[in-house]
mmCIF file of C-alpha atoms in Angstrom:
data_model
loop_
_atom_site.group_PDB
_atom_site.id
_atom_site.type_symbol
_atom_site.label_atom_id
_atom_site.label_comp_id
_atom_site.label_asym_id
_atom_site.label_seq_id
_atom_site.Cartn_x
_atom_site.Cartn_y
_atom_site.Cartn_z
ATOM 1 C CA UNK A 1 27.080 -67.004 15.387
ATOM 2 C CA UNK A 2 25.379 -70.347 14.808
ATOM 3 C CA UNK A 3 27.032 -72.952 12.597
ATOM 4 C CA UNK A 4 25.282 -76.040 11.221
ATOM 5 C CA UNK A 5 27.608 -78.693 9.781
ATOM 6 C CA UNK A 6 26.388 -81.401 7.383
ATOM 7 C CA UNK A 7 27.679 -84.736 6.152
ATOM 8 C CA UNK A 8 25.876 -84.398 2.821
ATOM 9 C CA UNK A 9 26.239 -81.419 0.535
ATOM 10 C CA UNK A 10 22.673 -81.801 -0.706
ATOM 11 C CA UNK A 11 21.372 -81.358 2.856
ATOM 12 C CA UNK A 12 23.446 -78.208 3.310
ATOM 13 C CA UNK A 13 22.229 -76.848 -0.034
ATOM 14 C CA UNK A 14 18.631 -77.800 0.664
ATOM 15 C CA UNK A 15 18.440 -76.188 4.088
ATOM 16 C CA UNK A 16 20.274 -73.076 2.884
ATOM 17 C CA UNK A 17 17.887 -72.619 -0.063
ATOM 18 C CA UNK A 18 14.859 -73.064 2.170
ATOM 19 C CA UNK A 19 16.014 -70.600 4.840
ATOM 20 C CA UNK A 20 17.254 -68.047 2.293
ATOM 21 C CA UNK A 21 14.002 -68.316 0.349
ATOM 22 C CA UNK A 22 11.912 -67.682 3.449
ATOM 23 C CA UNK A 23 14.050 -64.704 4.478
ATOM 24 C CA UNK A 24 13.918 -63.242 0.985
ATOM 25 C CA UNK A 25 10.142 -63.639 0.835
ATOM 26 C CA UNK A 26 9.934 -61.671 4.087
ATOM 27 C CA UNK A 27 12.320 -59.055 2.640
ATOM 28 C CA UNK A 28 15.156 -59.732 5.068
ATOM 29 C CA UNK A 29 18.773 -59.379 3.999
ATOM 30 C CA UNK A 30 20.299 -62.707 2.941
ATOM 31 C CA UNK A 31 23.701 -61.678 4.314
ATOM 32 C CA UNK A 32 22.648 -62.985 7.722
ATOM 33 C CA UNK A 33 22.974 -66.547 6.399
ATOM 34 C CA UNK A 34 25.916 -67.971 4.453
ATOM 35 C CA UNK A 35 26.654 -71.314 2.834
ATOM 36 C CA UNK A 36 30.243 -72.575 2.861
ATOM 37 C CA UNK A 37 29.993 -75.326 0.269
ATOM 38 C CA UNK A 38 33.582 -76.517 0.648
ATOM 39 C CA UNK A 39 32.938 -77.196 4.346
ATOM 40 C CA UNK A 40 29.294 -78.295 4.004
ATOM 41 C CA UNK A 41 28.428 -75.633 6.543
ATOM 42 C CA UNK A 42 25.728 -72.996 7.071
ATOM 43 C CA UNK A 43 26.623 -69.926 9.152
ATOM 44 C CA UNK A 44 23.919 -67.776 10.702
ATOM 45 C CA UNK A 45 24.938 -64.356 12.012
ATOM 46 C CA UNK A 46 22.977 -63.674 15.157
ATOM 47 C CA UNK A 47 24.429 -60.201 15.863
ATOM 48 C CA UNK A 48 21.748 -57.561 15.320
ATOM 49 C CA UNK A 49 19.411 -60.284 14.060
ATOM 50 C CA UNK A 50 15.766 -59.152 14.405
ATOM 51 C CA UNK A 51 13.694 -61.356 16.692
ATOM 52 C CA UNK A 52 11.198 -61.991 13.889
ATOM 53 C CA UNK A 53 13.989 -63.143 11.535
ATOM 54 C CA UNK A 54 15.419 -65.356 14.291
ATOM 55 C CA UNK A 55 12.061 -67.084 14.706
ATOM 56 C CA UNK A 56 11.695 -67.376 10.942
ATOM 57 C CA UNK A 57 15.052 -69.153 10.683
ATOM 58 C CA UNK A 58 14.029 -71.636 13.395
ATOM 59 C CA UNK A 59 10.700 -72.185 11.656
ATOM 60 C CA UNK A 60 12.490 -72.737 8.332
ATOM 61 C CA UNK A 61 14.783 -75.392 9.831
ATOM 62 C CA UNK A 62 11.757 -77.088 11.359
ATOM 63 C CA UNK A 63 9.967 -77.033 7.974
ATOM 64 C CA UNK A 64 13.048 -78.415 6.221
ATOM 65 C CA UNK A 65 13.040 -81.361 8.635
ATOM 66 C CA UNK A 66 9.325 -82.195 8.624
ATOM 67 C CA UNK A 67 8.732 -81.564 4.918
ATOM 68 C CA UNK A 68 11.867 -82.238 2.863
ATOM 69 C CA UNK A 69 13.881 -84.558 5.101
ATOM 70 C CA UNK A 70 10.843 -86.453 6.348
ATOM 71 C CA UNK A 71 10.164 -87.821 2.867
ATOM 72 C CA UNK A 72 13.842 -88.696 2.419
ATOM 73 C CA UNK A 73 13.721 -90.621 5.685
ATOM 74 C CA UNK A 74 10.494 -92.369 4.709
ATOM 75 C CA UNK A 75 12.072 -93.516 1.444
ATOM 76 C CA UNK A 76 15.242 -94.586 3.220
ATOM 77 C CA UNK A 77 13.249 -96.647 5.736
ATOM 78 C CA UNK A 78 11.314 -98.269 2.895
ATOM 79 C CA UNK A 79 14.508 -99.078 1.005
ATOM 80 C CA UNK A 80 16.936 -100.034 3.750
ATOM 81 C CA UNK A 81 14.687 -101.574 6.384
ATOM 82 C CA UNK A 82 11.849 -103.097 4.353
ATOM 83 C CA UNK A 83 13.505 -103.484 0.915
ATOM 84 C CA UNK A 84 10.832 -101.636 -1.032
ATOM 85 C CA UNK A 85 13.087 -100.206 -3.728
ATOM 86 C CA UNK A 86 10.616 -99.851 -6.597
ATOM 87 C CA UNK A 87 9.650 -96.138 -6.958
ATOM 88 C CA UNK A 88 6.064 -97.014 -7.874
ATOM 89 C CA UNK A 89 5.602 -99.124 -4.747
ATOM 90 C CA UNK A 90 7.214 -96.422 -2.640
ATOM 91 C CA UNK A 91 4.789 -93.839 -4.006
ATOM 92 C CA UNK A 92 1.773 -96.002 -3.186
ATOM 93 C CA UNK A 93 2.991 -96.598 0.366
ATOM 94 C CA UNK A 94 3.803 -92.906 0.819
ATOM 95 C CA UNK A 95 0.259 -92.020 -0.259
ATOM 96 C CA UNK A 96 -1.049 -94.234 2.544
ATOM 97 C CA UNK A 97 1.400 -92.713 5.052
ATOM 98 C CA UNK A 98 0.365 -89.139 4.254
ATOM 99 C CA UNK A 99 -3.322 -90.053 4.288
ATOM 100 C CA UNK A 100 -2.863 -91.489 7.791
ATOM 101 C CA UNK A 101 -0.861 -88.473 8.976
ATOM 102 C CA UNK A 102 -3.460 -86.069 7.576
ATOM 103 C CA UNK A 103 -6.280 -87.914 9.335
ATOM 104 C CA UNK A 104 -7.900 -89.235 6.150
ATOM 105 C CA UNK A 105 -7.687 -92.900 7.192
ATOM 106 C CA UNK A 106 -9.844 -92.953 10.315
ATOM 107 C CA UNK A 107 -9.755 -96.742 10.492
ATOM 108 C CA UNK A 108 -6.000 -96.541 11.156
ATOM 109 C CA UNK A 109 -6.064 -93.594 13.565
ATOM 110 C CA UNK A 110 -5.922 -95.782 16.681
ATOM 111 C CA UNK A 111 -2.579 -97.212 15.532
ATOM 112 C CA UNK A 112 -0.802 -93.857 15.285
ATOM 113 C CA UNK A 113 -1.999 -91.948 18.328
ATOM 114 C CA UNK A 114 0.561 -90.601 20.762
ATOM 115 C CA UNK A 115 2.669 -87.474 21.247
ATOM 116 C CA UNK A 116 2.574 -84.825 18.537
ATOM 117 C CA UNK A 117 5.872 -85.442 16.753
ATOM 118 C CA UNK A 118 5.797 -82.021 15.093
ATOM 119 C CA UNK A 119 5.789 -80.283 18.463
ATOM 120 C CA UNK A 120 8.633 -82.546 19.534
ATOM 121 C CA UNK A 121 10.721 -81.583 16.483
ATOM 122 C CA UNK A 122 10.127 -77.863 16.939
ATOM 123 C CA UNK A 123 11.072 -78.033 20.617
ATOM 124 C CA UNK A 124 14.303 -79.858 19.718
ATOM 125 C CA UNK A 125 15.172 -77.187 17.126
ATOM 126 C CA UNK A 126 14.266 -74.407 19.540
ATOM 127 C CA UNK A 127 16.571 -75.799 22.219
ATOM 128 C CA UNK A 128 19.592 -75.574 19.923
ATOM 129 C CA UNK A 129 18.914 -71.917 19.253
ATOM 130 C CA UNK A 130 18.943 -70.796 22.876
ATOM 131 C CA UNK A 131 22.622 -69.881 22.590
ATOM 132 C CA UNK A 132 25.197 -69.354 19.861
ATOM 133 C CA UNK A 133 26.547 -72.798 19.056
ATOM 134 C CA UNK A 134 28.014 -74.992 16.370
ATOM 135 C CA UNK A 135 26.395 -78.364 15.852
ATOM 136 C CA UNK A 136 26.226 -81.261 13.424
ATOM 137 C CA UNK A 137 22.879 -81.622 11.709
ATOM 138 C CA UNK A 138 23.349 -85.391 11.346
ATOM 139 C CA UNK A 139 24.211 -85.843 15.036
ATOM 140 C CA UNK A 140 21.220 -83.698 15.916
ATOM 141 C CA UNK A 141 19.003 -86.052 13.894
ATOM 142 C CA UNK A 142 20.473 -89.233 15.417
ATOM 143 C CA UNK A 143 20.432 -88.155 19.053
ATOM 144 C CA UNK A 144 17.772 -85.466 19.383
ATOM 145 C CA UNK A 145 15.231 -86.721 16.856
ATOM 146 C CA UNK A 146 15.338 -90.408 17.766
ATOM 147 C CA UNK A 147 11.738 -90.365 19.027
ATOM 148 C CA UNK A 148 10.652 -88.634 15.825
ATOM 149 C CA UNK A 149 12.441 -91.174 13.605
ATOM 150 C CA UNK A 150 10.900 -94.021 15.610
ATOM 151 C CA UNK A 151 7.500 -92.479 14.930
ATOM 152 C CA UNK A 152 8.260 -92.308 11.208
ATOM 153 C CA UNK A 153 9.230 -95.978 11.195
ATOM 154 C CA UNK A 154 5.940 -96.771 12.924
ATOM 155 C CA UNK A 155 4.027 -94.917 10.205
ATOM 156 C CA UNK A 156 5.895 -96.885 7.545
ATOM 157 C CA UNK A 157 5.104 -100.226 9.225
ATOM 158 C CA UNK A 158 1.386 -99.396 9.404
ATOM 159 C CA UNK A 159 1.332 -98.202 5.781
ATOM 160 C CA UNK A 160 3.124 -101.341 4.538
ATOM 161 C CA UNK A 161 0.598 -103.572 6.316
ATOM 162 C CA UNK A 162 -2.232 -101.582 4.737
ATOM 163 C CA UNK A 163 -0.518 -101.681 1.330
ATOM 164 C CA UNK A 164 -0.238 -105.476 1.507
ATOM 165 C CA UNK A 165 -3.909 -105.759 2.442
ATOM 166 C CA UNK A 166 -4.876 -103.536 -0.476
ATOM 167 C CA UNK A 167 -2.740 -105.627 -2.844
ATOM 168 C CA UNK A 168 -4.431 -108.793 -1.601
ATOM 169 C CA UNK A 169 -7.815 -107.116 -1.994
ATOM 170 C CA UNK A 170 -7.054 -106.122 -5.602
ATOM 171 C CA UNK A 171 -5.952 -109.687 -6.398
ATOM 172 C CA UNK A 172 -9.129 -110.996 -4.778
ATOM 173 C CA UNK A 173 -11.303 -108.610 -6.820
ATOM 174 C CA UNK A 174 -9.528 -109.525 -10.065
ATOM 175 C CA UNK A 175 -9.973 -113.235 -9.364
ATOM 176 C CA UNK A 176 -13.717 -112.726 -8.904
ATOM 177 C CA UNK A 177 -13.905 -110.591 -12.047
ATOM 178 C CA UNK A 178 -12.305 -113.461 -13.955
ATOM 179 C CA UNK A 179 -14.816 -115.868 -12.425
ATOM 180 C CA UNK A 180 -17.668 -113.550 -13.424
ATOM 181 C CA UNK A 181 -16.413 -113.205 -16.988
ATOM 182 C CA UNK A 182 -16.898 -116.949 -17.548
ATOM 183 C CA UNK A 183 -20.425 -117.049 -16.115
ATOM 184 C CA UNK A 184 -23.620 -117.139 -18.132
ATOM 185 C CA UNK A 185 -26.187 -114.807 -16.539
ATOM 186 C CA UNK A 186 -28.985 -116.677 -14.787
ATOM 187 C CA UNK A 187 -31.043 -113.493 -14.472
ATOM 188 C CA UNK A 188 -30.962 -110.271 -16.449
ATOM 189 C CA UNK A 189 -31.645 -107.993 -13.485
ATOM 190 C CA UNK A 190 -31.241 -108.144 -9.714
ATOM 191 C CA UNK A 191 -32.557 -105.487 -7.365
ATOM 192 C CA UNK A 192 -30.477 -105.577 -4.186
ATOM 193 C CA UNK A 193 -31.360 -103.720 -0.976
ATOM 194 C CA UNK A 194 -28.517 -103.182 1.499
ATOM 195 C CA UNK A 195 -29.957 -101.840 4.737
ATOM 196 C CA UNK A 196 -30.267 -103.435 8.171
ATOM 197 C CA UNK A 197 -30.591 -106.683 6.219
ATOM 198 C CA UNK A 198 -29.765 -107.749 2.686
ATOM 199 C CA UNK A 199 -32.723 -108.456 0.413
ATOM 200 C CA UNK A 200 -32.643 -109.700 -3.194
ATOM 201 C CA UNK A 201 -35.415 -109.097 -5.730
ATOM 202 C CA UNK A 202 -35.665 -110.297 -9.295
ATOM 203 C CA UNK A 203 -36.437 -108.088 -12.301
ATOM 204 C CA UNK A 204 -40.166 -108.228 -11.453
ATOM 205 C CA UNK A 205 -39.405 -107.047 -7.885
ATOM 206 C CA UNK A 206 -40.296 -110.430 -6.464
ATOM 207 C CA UNK A 207 -38.287 -111.121 -3.336
ATOM 208 C CA UNK A 208 -35.853 -113.998 -3.729
ATOM 209 C CA UNK A 209 -35.867 -116.013 -0.525
ATOM 210 C CA UNK A 210 -32.661 -117.010 1.208
ATOM 211 C CA UNK A 211 -33.326 -120.680 0.498
ATOM 212 C CA UNK A 212 -33.502 -119.910 -3.243
ATOM 213 C CA UNK A 213 -30.246 -117.952 -3.112
ATOM 214 C CA UNK A 214 -28.436 -120.773 -1.343
ATOM 215 C CA UNK A 215 -29.405 -123.137 -4.160
ATOM 216 C CA UNK A 216 -27.938 -120.703 -6.699
ATOM 217 C CA UNK A 217 -24.504 -120.429 -5.038
ATOM 218 C CA UNK A 218 -21.658 -122.054 -6.953
ATOM 219 C CA UNK A 219 -19.829 -124.119 -4.314
ATOM 220 C CA UNK A 220 -16.473 -123.516 -6.020
ATOM 221 C CA UNK A 221 -16.655 -119.919 -4.851
ATOM 222 C CA UNK A 222 -16.819 -120.773 -1.167
ATOM 223 C CA UNK A 223 -14.306 -123.565 -1.559
ATOM 224 C CA UNK A 224 -11.690 -121.415 -3.286
ATOM 225 C CA UNK A 225 -12.278 -118.230 -1.273
ATOM 226 C CA UNK A 226 -13.767 -119.293 2.074
ATOM 227 C CA UNK A 227 -12.499 -116.219 3.965
ATOM 228 C CA UNK A 228 -13.166 -113.445 1.499
ATOM 229 C CA UNK A 229 -16.377 -114.337 -0.298
ATOM 230 C CA UNK A 230 -19.477 -113.180 1.541
ATOM 231 C CA UNK A 231 -22.006 -116.015 1.239
ATOM 232 C CA UNK A 232 -24.942 -113.682 1.950
ATOM 233 C CA UNK A 233 -24.324 -111.150 -0.823
ATOM 234 C CA UNK A 234 -21.217 -111.597 -3.005
ATOM 235 C CA UNK A 235 -21.523 -115.343 -3.599
ATOM 236 C CA UNK A 236 -25.186 -115.211 -4.763
ATOM 237 C CA UNK A 237 -24.465 -112.230 -7.027
ATOM 238 C CA UNK A 238 -21.480 -113.943 -8.648
ATOM 239 C CA UNK A 239 -23.382 -117.200 -9.075
ATOM 240 C CA UNK A 240 -26.403 -115.489 -10.651
ATOM 241 C CA UNK A 241 -24.114 -113.137 -12.633
ATOM 242 C CA UNK A 242 -26.872 -110.652 -13.552
ATOM 243 C CA UNK A 243 -26.336 -108.234 -16.416
ATOM 244 C CA UNK A 244 -27.605 -105.353 -14.270
ATOM 245 C CA UNK A 245 -27.566 -104.889 -10.492
ATOM 246 C CA UNK A 246 -29.765 -102.135 -9.089
ATOM 247 C CA UNK A 247 -28.192 -101.527 -5.704
ATOM 248 C CA UNK A 248 -30.192 -99.576 -3.113
ATOM 249 C CA UNK A 249 -28.390 -98.178 -0.063
ATOM 250 C CA UNK A 250 -28.007 -95.009 1.957
ATOM 251 C CA UNK A 251 -24.409 -95.924 2.790
ATOM 252 C CA UNK A 252 -22.651 -95.931 -0.591
ATOM 253 C CA UNK A 253 -19.168 -95.764 1.006
ATOM 254 C CA UNK A 254 -19.478 -98.919 3.091
ATOM 255 C CA UNK A 255 -16.906 -101.655 2.262
ATOM 256 C CA UNK A 256 -19.476 -104.130 0.912
ATOM 257 C CA UNK A 257 -20.817 -101.597 -1.597
ATOM 258 C CA UNK A 258 -17.252 -100.764 -2.637
ATOM 259 C CA UNK A 259 -16.493 -104.452 -3.221
ATOM 260 C CA UNK A 260 -19.669 -105.049 -5.249
ATOM 261 C CA UNK A 261 -18.897 -102.042 -7.431
ATOM 262 C CA UNK A 262 -15.278 -103.098 -7.900
ATOM 263 C CA UNK A 263 -16.236 -106.615 -8.962
ATOM 264 C CA UNK A 264 -19.282 -105.887 -11.124
ATOM 265 C CA UNK A 265 -18.140 -102.456 -12.332
ATOM 266 C CA UNK A 266 -20.517 -100.974 -14.936
ATOM 267 C CA UNK A 267 -23.210 -103.559 -14.176
ATOM 268 C CA UNK A 268 -23.980 -101.790 -10.875
ATOM 269 C CA UNK A 269 -26.524 -98.959 -10.771
ATOM 270 C CA UNK A 270 -26.362 -97.250 -7.377
ATOM 271 C CA UNK A 271 -29.550 -95.793 -5.883
ATOM 272 C CA UNK A 272 -30.719 -94.464 -2.496
ATOM 273 C CA UNK A 273 -33.056 -96.721 -0.536
ATOM 274 C CA UNK A 274 -36.122 -94.591 -1.285
ATOM 275 C CA UNK A 275 -35.655 -95.205 -5.025
ATOM 276 C CA UNK A 276 -36.637 -98.860 -4.629
ATOM 277 C CA UNK A 277 -40.344 -98.133 -4.099
ATOM 278 C CA UNK A 278 -40.291 -95.607 -6.925
ATOM 279 C CA UNK A 279 -38.660 -98.040 -9.358
ATOM 280 C CA UNK A 280 -40.989 -100.815 -8.288
ATOM 281 C CA UNK A 281 -43.916 -98.757 -9.591
ATOM 282 C CA UNK A 282 -42.299 -98.191 -12.988
ATOM 283 C CA UNK A 283 -42.314 -100.524 -15.991
ATOM 284 C CA UNK A 284 -39.089 -102.543 -16.069
ATOM 285 C CA UNK A 285 -37.813 -100.809 -19.185
ATOM 286 C CA UNK A 286 -37.989 -97.434 -17.385
ATOM 287 C CA UNK A 287 -36.214 -98.421 -14.174
ATOM 288 C CA UNK A 288 -33.356 -96.041 -13.462
#
């Protein structure tokens, strides 16, 4: 007989439902697991328990920890340690956390490398099932999953830093949108090539020299945003404030392209590099 004792009734209920659901789906009898609500206790009968069911129960406890409880712990860390209590902010930070954990934020991968915490959790669960015992789930978490919880806190710290950067970026973009809204366009069209170097062309495909661009730059931009505003690309575009920007690049996901599109929105027409020569041969009114 294995007994798991809980401090919180919702944890006892949650784990019981998850284990019972998995056993039922596999067509095992649910009598092998019981929930004593008055004692906040789960009892697992190990006598005559099939090996496959035994492994399924261990797997279910592992899943309960790394799926259901993990999010509870993330939210608790956000609330208690970092004082992010707003549900909307929590959701945005959690999205970043899960993107990092799933390997979708490669730029942050170097900050979260280390032991596989999932393997660590499963090994800790497995150790408790080597003999018939009674144990406290909450003590198990505190003492046996300390390394895992430390890892979760590390994920939260990285995600909060990224969240703050993204908030600053959005404020920066909005500030430049406001600046752009008050500008009178100096040119109707700019053709911009982003390749090994950045090259501006006017609506007649005449190259605009760097010296000409420097003269166009509104000095208030660099004075108010000296760190963020790129003087080679963003500052000239904002100062000229064209109605249409034909942007040519074979790297549409690079950060500079993303920023240009976020600031200028529907004014930007994205094209591959090879489209520049094609468009150059067309009448201006037919440029795509």
